[in-house]
Coordinates of C-alpha atoms (C1' of nucleotides) in Angstrom, one line a residue:
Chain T
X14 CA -4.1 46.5 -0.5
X15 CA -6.4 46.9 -3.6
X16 CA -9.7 45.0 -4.2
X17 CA -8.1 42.2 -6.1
X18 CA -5.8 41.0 -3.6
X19 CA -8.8 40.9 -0.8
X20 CA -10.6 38.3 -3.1
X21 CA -8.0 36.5 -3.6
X22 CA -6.6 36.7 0.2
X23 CA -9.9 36.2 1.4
X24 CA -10.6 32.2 2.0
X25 CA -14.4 32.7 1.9
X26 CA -14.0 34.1 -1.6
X27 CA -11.9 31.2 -2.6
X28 CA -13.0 30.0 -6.4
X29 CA -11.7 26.6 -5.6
X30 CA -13.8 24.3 -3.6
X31 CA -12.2 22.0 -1.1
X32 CA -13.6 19.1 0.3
X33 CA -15.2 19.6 3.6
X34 CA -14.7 23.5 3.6
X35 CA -18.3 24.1 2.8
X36 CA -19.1 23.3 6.6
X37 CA -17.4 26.1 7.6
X38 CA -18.9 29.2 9.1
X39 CA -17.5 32.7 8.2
X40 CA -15.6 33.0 11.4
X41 CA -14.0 29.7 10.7
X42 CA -13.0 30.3 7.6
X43 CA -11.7 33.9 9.0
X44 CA -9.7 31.7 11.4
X45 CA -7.9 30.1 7.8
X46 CA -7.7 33.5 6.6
X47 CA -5.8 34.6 9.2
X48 CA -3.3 32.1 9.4
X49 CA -2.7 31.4 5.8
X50 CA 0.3 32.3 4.0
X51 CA 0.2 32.2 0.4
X52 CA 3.1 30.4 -1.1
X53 CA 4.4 29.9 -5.0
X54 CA 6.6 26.5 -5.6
X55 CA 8.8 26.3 -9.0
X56 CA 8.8 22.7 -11.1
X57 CA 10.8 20.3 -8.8
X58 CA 10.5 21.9 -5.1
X59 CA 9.4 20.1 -2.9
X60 CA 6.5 21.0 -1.0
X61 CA 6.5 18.4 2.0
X62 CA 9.4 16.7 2.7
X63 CA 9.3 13.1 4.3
X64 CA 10.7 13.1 8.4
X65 CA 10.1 17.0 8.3
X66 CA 8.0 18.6 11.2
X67 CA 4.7 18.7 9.8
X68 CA 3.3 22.6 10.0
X69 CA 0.5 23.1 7.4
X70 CA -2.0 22.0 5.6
X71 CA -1.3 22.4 2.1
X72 CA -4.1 23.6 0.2
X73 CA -3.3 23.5 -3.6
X74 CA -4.9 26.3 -5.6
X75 CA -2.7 26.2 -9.1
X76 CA -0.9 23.2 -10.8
X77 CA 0.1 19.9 -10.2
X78 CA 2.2 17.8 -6.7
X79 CA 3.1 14.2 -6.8
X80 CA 3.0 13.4 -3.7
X81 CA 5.4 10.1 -2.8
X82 CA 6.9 8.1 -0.1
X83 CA 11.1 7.5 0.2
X84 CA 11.7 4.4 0.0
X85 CA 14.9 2.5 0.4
X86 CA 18.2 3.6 -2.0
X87 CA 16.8 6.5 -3.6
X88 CA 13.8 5.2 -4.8
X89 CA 10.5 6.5 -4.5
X90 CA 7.0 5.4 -5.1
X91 CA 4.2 8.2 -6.3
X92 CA 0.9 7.6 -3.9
X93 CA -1.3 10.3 -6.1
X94 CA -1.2 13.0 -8.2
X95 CA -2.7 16.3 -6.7
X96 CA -4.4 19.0 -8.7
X97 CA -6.1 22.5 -7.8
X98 CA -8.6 22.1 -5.3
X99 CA -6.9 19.2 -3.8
X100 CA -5.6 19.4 -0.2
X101 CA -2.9 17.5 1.8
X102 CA -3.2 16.5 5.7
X103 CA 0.0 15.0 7.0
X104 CA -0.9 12.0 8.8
X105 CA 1.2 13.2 12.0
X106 CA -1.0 15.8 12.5
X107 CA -2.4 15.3 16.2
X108 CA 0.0 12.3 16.2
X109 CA 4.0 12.7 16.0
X110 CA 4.1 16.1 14.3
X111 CA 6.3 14.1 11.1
X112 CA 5.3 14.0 7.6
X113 CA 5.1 10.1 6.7
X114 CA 5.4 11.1 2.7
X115 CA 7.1 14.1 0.8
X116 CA 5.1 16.2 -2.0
X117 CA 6.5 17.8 -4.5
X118 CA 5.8 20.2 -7.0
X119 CA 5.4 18.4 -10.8
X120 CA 4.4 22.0 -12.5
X121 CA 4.7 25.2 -11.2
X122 CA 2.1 25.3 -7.9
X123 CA 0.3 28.3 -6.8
X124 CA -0.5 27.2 -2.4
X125 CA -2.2 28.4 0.2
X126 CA -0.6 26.9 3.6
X127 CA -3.1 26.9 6.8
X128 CA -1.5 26.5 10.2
X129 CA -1.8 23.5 12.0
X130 CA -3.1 25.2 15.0
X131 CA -6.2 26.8 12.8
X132 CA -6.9 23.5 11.1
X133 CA -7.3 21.5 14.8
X134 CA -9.2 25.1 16.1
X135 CA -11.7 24.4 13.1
X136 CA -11.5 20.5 13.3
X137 CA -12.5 20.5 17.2
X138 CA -15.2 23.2 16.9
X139 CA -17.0 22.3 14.2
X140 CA -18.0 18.6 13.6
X141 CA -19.3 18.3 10.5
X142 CA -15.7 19.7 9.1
X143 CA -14.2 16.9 11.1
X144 CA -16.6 14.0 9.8
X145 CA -15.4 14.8 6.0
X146 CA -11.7 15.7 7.4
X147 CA -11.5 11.7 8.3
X148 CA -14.2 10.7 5.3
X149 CA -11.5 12.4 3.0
X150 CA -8.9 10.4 4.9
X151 CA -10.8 7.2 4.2
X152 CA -10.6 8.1 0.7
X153 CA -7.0 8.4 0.9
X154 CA -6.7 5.3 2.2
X155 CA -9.2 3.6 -0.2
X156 CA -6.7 4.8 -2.8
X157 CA -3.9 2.6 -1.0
X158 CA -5.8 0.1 -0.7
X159 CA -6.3 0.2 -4.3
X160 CA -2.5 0.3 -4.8
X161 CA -1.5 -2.1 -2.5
X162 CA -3.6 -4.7 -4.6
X163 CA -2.5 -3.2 -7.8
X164 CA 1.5 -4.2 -6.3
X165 CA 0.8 -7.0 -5.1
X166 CA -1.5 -9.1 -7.5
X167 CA -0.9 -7.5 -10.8
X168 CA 1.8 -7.9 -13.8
X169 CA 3.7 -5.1 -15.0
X170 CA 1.5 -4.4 -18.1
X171 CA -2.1 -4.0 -15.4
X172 CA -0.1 -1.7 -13.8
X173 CA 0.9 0.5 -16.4
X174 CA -2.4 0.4 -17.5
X175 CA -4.0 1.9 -14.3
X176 CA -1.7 4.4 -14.5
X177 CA -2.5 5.4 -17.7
X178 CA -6.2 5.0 -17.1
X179 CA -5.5 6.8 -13.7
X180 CA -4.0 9.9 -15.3
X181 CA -6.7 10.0 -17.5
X182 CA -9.7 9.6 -15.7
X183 CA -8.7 11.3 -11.7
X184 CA -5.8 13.4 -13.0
X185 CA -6.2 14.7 -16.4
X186 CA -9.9 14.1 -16.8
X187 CA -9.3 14.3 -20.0
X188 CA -8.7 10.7 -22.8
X189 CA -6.1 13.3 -24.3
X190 CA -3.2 15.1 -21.9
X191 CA 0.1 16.4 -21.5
X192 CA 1.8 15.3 -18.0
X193 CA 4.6 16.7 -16.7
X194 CA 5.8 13.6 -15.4
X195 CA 9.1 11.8 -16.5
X196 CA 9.4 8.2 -17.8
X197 CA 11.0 7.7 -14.2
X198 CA 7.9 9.5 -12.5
X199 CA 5.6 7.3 -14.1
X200 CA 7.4 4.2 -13.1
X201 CA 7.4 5.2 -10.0
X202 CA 3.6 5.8 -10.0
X203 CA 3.6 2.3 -11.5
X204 CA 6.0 0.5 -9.5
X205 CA 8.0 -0.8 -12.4
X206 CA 11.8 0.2 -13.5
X207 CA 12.0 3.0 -15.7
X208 CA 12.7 1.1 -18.5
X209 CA 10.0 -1.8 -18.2
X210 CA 7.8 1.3 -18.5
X211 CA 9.0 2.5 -21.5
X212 CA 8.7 -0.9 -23.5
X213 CA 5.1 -1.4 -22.0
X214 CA 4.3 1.8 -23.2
X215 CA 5.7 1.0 -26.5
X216 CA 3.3 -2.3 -26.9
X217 CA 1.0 0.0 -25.7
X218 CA 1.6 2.1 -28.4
X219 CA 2.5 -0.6 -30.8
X220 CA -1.0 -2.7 -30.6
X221 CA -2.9 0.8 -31.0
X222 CA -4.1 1.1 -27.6
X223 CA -2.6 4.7 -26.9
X224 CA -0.8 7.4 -28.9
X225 CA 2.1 8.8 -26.8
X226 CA 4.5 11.9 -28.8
X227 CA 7.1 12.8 -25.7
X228 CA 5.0 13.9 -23.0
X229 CA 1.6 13.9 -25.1
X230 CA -1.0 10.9 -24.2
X231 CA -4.2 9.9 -25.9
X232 CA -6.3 7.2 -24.8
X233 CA -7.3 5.4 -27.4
X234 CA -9.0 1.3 -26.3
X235 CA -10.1 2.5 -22.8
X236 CA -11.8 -0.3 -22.4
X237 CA -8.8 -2.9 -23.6
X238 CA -6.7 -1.6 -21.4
X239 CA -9.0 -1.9 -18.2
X240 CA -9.6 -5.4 -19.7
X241 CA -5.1 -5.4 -19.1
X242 CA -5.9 -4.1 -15.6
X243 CA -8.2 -6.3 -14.8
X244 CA -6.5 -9.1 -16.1
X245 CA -3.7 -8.2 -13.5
Chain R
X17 CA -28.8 -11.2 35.1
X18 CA -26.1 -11.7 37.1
X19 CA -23.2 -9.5 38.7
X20 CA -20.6 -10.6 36.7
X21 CA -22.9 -10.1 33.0
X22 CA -23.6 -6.8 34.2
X23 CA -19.8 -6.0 34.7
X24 CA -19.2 -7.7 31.3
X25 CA -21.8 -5.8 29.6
X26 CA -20.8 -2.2 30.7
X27 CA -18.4 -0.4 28.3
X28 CA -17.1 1.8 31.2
X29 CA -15.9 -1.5 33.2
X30 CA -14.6 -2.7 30.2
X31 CA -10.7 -4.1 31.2
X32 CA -9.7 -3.6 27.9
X33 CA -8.3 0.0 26.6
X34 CA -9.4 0.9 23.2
X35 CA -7.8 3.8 21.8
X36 CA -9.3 6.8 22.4
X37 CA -12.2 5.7 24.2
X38 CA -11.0 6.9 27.4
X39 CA -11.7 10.5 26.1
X40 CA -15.8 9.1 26.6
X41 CA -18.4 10.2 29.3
X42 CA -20.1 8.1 31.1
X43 CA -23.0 9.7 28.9
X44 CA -21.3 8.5 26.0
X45 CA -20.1 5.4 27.4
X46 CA -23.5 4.1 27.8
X47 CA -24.7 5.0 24.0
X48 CA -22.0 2.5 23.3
X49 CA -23.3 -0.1 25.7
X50 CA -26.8 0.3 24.8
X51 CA -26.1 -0.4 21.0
X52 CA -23.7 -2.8 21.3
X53 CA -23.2 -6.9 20.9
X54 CA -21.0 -9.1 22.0
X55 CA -20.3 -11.7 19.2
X56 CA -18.4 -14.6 19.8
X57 CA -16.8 -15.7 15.8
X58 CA -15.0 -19.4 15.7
X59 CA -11.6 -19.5 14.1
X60 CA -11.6 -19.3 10.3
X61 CA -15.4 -17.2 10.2
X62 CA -15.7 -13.7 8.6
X63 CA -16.2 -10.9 10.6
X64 CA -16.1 -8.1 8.3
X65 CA -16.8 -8.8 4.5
X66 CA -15.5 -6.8 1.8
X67 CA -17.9 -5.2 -0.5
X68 CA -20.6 -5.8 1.9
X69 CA -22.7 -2.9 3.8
X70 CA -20.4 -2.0 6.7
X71 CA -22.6 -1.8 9.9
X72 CA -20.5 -2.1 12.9
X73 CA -17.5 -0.4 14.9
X74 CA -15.4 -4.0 15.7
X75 CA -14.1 -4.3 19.0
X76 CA -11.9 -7.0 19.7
X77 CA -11.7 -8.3 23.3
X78 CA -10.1 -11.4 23.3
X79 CA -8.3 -13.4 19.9
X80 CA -6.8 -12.9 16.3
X81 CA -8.4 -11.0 13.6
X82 CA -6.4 -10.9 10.0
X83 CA -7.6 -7.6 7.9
X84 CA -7.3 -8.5 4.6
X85 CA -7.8 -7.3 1.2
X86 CA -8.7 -9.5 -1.6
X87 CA -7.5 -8.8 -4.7
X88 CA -7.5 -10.9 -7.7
X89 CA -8.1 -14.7 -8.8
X90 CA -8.7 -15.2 -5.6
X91 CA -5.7 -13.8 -4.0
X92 CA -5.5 -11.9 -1.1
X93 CA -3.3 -9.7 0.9
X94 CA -3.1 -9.4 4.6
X95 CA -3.1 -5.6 5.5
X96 CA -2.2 -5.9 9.9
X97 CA -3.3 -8.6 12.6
X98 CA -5.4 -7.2 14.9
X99 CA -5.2 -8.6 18.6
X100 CA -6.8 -7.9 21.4
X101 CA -8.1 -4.0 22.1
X102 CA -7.6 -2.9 18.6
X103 CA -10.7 -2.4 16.5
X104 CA -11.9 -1.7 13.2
X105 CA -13.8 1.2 11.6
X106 CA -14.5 0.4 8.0
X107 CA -13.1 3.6 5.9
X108 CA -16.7 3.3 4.5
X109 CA -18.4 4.9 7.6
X110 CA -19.7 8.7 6.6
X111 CA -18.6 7.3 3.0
X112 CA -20.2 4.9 1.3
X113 CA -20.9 2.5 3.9
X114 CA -19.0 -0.1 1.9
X115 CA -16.4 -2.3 3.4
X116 CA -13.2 -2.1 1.1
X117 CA -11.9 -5.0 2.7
X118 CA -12.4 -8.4 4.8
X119 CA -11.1 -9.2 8.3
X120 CA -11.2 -12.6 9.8
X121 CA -10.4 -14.6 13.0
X122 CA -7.6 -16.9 13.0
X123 CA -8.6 -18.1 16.2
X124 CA -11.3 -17.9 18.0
X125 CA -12.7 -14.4 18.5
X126 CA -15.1 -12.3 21.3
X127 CA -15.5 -9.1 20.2
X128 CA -18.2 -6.1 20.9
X129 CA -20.0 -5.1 17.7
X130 CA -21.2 -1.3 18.4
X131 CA -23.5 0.5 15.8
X132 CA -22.7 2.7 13.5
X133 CA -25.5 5.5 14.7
X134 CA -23.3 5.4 18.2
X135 CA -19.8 5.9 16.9
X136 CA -21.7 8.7 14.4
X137 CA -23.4 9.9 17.9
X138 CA -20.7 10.5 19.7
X139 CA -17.9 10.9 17.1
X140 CA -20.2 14.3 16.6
X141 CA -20.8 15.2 19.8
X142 CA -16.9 14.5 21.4
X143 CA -14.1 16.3 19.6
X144 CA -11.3 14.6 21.5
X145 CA -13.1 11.6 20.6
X146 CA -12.9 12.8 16.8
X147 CA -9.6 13.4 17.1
X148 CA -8.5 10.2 17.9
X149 CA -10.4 8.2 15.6
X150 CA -8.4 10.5 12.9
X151 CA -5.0 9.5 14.8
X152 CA -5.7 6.0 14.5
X153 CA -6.8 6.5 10.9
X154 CA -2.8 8.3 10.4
X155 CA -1.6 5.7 12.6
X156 CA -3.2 2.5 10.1
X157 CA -2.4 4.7 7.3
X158 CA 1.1 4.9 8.3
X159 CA 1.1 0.9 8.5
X160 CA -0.2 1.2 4.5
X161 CA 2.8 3.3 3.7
X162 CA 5.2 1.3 5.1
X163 CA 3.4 -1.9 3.2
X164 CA 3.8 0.1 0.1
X165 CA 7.5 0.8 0.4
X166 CA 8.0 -2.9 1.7
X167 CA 5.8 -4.1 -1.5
X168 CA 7.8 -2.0 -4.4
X169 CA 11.4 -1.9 -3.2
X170 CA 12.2 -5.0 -1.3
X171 CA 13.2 -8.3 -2.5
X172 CA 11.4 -11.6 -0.9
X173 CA 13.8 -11.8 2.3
X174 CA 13.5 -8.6 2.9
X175 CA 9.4 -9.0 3.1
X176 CA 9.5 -11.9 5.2
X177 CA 11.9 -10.3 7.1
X178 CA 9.7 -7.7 7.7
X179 CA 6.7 -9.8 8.4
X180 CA 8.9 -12.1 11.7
X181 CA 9.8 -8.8 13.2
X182 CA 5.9 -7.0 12.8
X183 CA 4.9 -10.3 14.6
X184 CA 7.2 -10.4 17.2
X185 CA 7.0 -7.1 17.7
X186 CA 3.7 -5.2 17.1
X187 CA 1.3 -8.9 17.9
X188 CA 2.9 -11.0 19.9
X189 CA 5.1 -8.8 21.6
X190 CA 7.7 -11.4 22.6
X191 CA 10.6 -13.3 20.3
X192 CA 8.9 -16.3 21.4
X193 CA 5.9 -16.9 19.7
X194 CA 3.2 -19.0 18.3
X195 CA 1.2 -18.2 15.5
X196 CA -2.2 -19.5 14.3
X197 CA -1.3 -17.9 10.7
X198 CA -1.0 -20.7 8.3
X199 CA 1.9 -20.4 6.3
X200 CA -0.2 -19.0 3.1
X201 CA -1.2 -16.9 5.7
X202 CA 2.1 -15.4 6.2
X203 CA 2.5 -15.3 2.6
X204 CA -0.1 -12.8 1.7
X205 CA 1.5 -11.0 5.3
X206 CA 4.3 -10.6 2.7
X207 CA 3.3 -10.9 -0.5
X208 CA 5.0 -13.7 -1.5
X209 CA 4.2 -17.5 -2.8
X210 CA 3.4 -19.8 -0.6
X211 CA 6.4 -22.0 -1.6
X212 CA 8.6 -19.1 -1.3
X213 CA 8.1 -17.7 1.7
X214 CA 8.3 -21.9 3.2
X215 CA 11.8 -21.6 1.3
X216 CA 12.8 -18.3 2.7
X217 CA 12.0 -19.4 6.4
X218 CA 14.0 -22.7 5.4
X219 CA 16.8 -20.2 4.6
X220 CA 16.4 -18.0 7.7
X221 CA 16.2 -21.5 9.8
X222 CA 19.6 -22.8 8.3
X223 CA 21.1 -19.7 9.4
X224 CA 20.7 -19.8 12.7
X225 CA 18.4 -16.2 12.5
X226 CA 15.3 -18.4 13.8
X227 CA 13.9 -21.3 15.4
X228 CA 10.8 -23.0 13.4
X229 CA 9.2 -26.0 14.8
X230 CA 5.8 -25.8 12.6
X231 CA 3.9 -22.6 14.0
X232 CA 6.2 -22.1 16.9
X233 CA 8.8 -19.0 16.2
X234 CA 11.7 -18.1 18.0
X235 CA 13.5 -15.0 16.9
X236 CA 17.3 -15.8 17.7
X237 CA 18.6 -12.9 15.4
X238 CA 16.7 -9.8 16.0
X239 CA 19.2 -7.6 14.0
X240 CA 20.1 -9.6 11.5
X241 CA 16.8 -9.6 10.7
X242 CA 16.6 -5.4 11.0
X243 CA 19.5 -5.4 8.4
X244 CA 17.9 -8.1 6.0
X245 CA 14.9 -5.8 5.7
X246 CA 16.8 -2.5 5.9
X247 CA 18.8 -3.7 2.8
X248 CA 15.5 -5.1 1.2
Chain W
dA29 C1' -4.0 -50.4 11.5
dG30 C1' -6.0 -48.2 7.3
dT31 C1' -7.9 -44.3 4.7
dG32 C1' -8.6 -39.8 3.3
dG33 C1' -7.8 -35.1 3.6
dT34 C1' -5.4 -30.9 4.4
dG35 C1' -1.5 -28.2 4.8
dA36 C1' 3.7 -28.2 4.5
dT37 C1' 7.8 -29.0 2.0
dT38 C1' 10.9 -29.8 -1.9
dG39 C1' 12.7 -29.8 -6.5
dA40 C1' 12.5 -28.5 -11.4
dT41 C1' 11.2 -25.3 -14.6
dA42 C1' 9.2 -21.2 -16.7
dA43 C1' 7.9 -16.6 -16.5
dA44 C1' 8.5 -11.9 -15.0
dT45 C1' 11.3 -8.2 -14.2
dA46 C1' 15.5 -5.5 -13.2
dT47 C1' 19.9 -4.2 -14.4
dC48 C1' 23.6 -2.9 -17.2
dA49 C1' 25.5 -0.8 -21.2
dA50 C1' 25.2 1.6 -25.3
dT51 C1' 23.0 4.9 -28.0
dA52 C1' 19.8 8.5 -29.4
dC53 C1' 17.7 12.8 -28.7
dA54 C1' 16.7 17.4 -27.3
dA55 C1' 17.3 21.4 -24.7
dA56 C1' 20.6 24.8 -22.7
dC57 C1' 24.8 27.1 -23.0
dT58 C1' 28.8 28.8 -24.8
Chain D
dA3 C1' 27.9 25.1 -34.9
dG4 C1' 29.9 22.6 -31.0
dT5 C1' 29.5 21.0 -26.3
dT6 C1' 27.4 19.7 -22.4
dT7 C1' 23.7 17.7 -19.8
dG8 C1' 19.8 15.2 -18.8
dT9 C1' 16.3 12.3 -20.1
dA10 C1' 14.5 8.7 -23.3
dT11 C1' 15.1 4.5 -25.7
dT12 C1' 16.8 0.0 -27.1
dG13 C1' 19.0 -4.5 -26.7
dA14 C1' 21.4 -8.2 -24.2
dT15 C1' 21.7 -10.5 -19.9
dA16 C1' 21.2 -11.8 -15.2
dT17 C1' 18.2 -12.1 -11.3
dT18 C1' 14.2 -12.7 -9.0
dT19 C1' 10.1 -15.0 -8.3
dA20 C1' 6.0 -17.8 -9.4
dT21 C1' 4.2 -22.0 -10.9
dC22 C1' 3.7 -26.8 -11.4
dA23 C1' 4.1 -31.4 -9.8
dA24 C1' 5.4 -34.6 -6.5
dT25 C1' 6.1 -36.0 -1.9
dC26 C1' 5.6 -35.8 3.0
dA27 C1' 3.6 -35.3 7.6
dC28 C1' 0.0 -34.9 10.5
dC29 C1' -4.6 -35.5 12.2
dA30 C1' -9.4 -37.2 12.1
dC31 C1' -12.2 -40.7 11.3
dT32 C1' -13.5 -45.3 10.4

DNA sequence: AGTGGTGATTGATAAATATCAATACAAACT
DNA sequence: AGTTTGTATTGATATTTATCAATCACCACT
């Protein structure tokens, strides 16, 4: 093994910082060394798949997941959009051992996958990892929260435009970006059919609020379209 | 004060089971009891208020609680009822000590306020403790995900649907019941219009699937129901 | 018994949104 | 270049659902 490959195999070397790792002490982080495979995902594989055993924690070091929940004939709602540094608990960990949601990979995805067993070594011997474990949990759910309201309460057109202002700001930090999602991705994200989407985005593009060339965005009115978003 | 204040005051007499408490010492127990109050709220008051500084881990020992987010022109959407030996952490502890959403009794309510320096106390110092505050966290998070999915792919009838067996099943536990939820109440349970959901019942009434006599429910047609939600 | 208030119900209508069908487009493959 | 395949787009239509307005029923208070 040459020097390269113990840098980038070597968890306390990581370049990427993930939330709550900084608690952990070398040993720990030896502990997710040891048990970590490193695993490359191809556009469209899925990385977690929904009523699965759950086995890892899916730590994402390259690339882009959606990560969604099956619904009910075929379709399928996007919760988030993960990026590098981003990190995925299944929900049945210390529970029923099942995923509750599927991931899967939107670009090509460089992972590192930590056991189980190491994460719950590490989240019962070291306390301050477990406060931000659930504190990134309640960020998670905040984010539901967010999305139940944005289903519930607003039109069509608000929820297009969080999306779009979603991408932008949490996703893409960027006004400007190129997303490998579909038309039918982004619906899902928005909770709208494929083709109410596309017209919304059209208006969108119509009125001069955006510029969209295939796959290409760019913000123009942020703030008229958080005025749409809040307007519901 | 008396015996029976004393018993009624101790957390490690308490005849309720709240879950994951009974991984607690003694030790522990008591940093509970000493922080804690008992609070009596009347049906209709607030006992969690969104936006405000979250303060307290809510027991509930006797009564309804409705979580609720408020979204909106005023609208709101009912997240779970809680009933007696649930409680609530607000997904602001260790975060920004925010509540991000409201919870209220719908009848009259006892509950057992306990700081948040205690929970932080022994949430640090008990990792089985820890562990099951992050297991009820998956557990409510799984509720979200199911809300989503129920939000975004079913029709009306399959939401109401939805919303007579979650009663019956998860807080009243019996086909029998009697609700203090007003009908907008059950409404935002759904997400639907007021008039609607009055309209759906009306339906579901005339069908012989349930018995309505103002806020007493009799389920008549348990599967019926299960396949009016399963095909949303 | 009368009055006022609140929540429940009903009906009519308008708005929001999905669905279906047809077409266009672009990449991948002979 | 022609064919296939999958996604994107557009238009027409049907469905779903909310909103508005009116009425009803029940309870508390006089």
């Amino acid at each position: 093994m040459n020097n390269a490959q113990l840098l980038i195999n070597n968890c306390a070397s990581c370049n990427l910082k993930f939330y709550g790792f900084d608690t952990m002490s070398t040993e720990q982080l030896n502990i997710f060394k040891e048990s970590h495979c490193r695993v490359e995902f191809k556009k469209g594989e899925t990385l977690i798949k929904q009523g699965a055993r759950c086995s890892n924690l899916v730590c994402i070091k390259s690339g882009y997941v959606k990560m969604h929940v099956e619904g009910l004939g075929g379709k399928s709602l996007i919760i988030k959009v993960l990026k590098p540094g981003d990190f995925i608990i299944s929900p049945g960990i210390f529970d029923d051992y099942r995923n509750h949601f599927s991931a899967s990979a939107i670009t090509d995805v460089n992972t590192c996958l930590i056991s189980i067993d190491a994460f719950s070594n590490v989240f019962h011997s070291n306390d301050q990892f477990a406060e931000s474990i659930l504190r990134h949990n309640h960020q998670l759910m905040q984010t539901l929260y967010n999305q139940l309201i944005n289903l519930s309460h607003k039109k069509m057109t608000g929820r297009v435009a969080d999306t779009l202002l979603y991408l932008s700001n949490e996703v893409y930090e960027s006004n400007i970006f190129y997303t490998t999602l579909s038309r039918q991705d982004m619906a899902d994200l928005s909770s709208v059919s494929k083709e109410s989407l596309i017209r919304i985005l059209k208006d969108f593009k119509d009125s001069g609020i955006i510029l969209v060339e295939g796959n290409q965005f760019k913000i123009q009115a942020t703030t008229t379209l958080q005025k749409i978003s809040q307007a519901g």
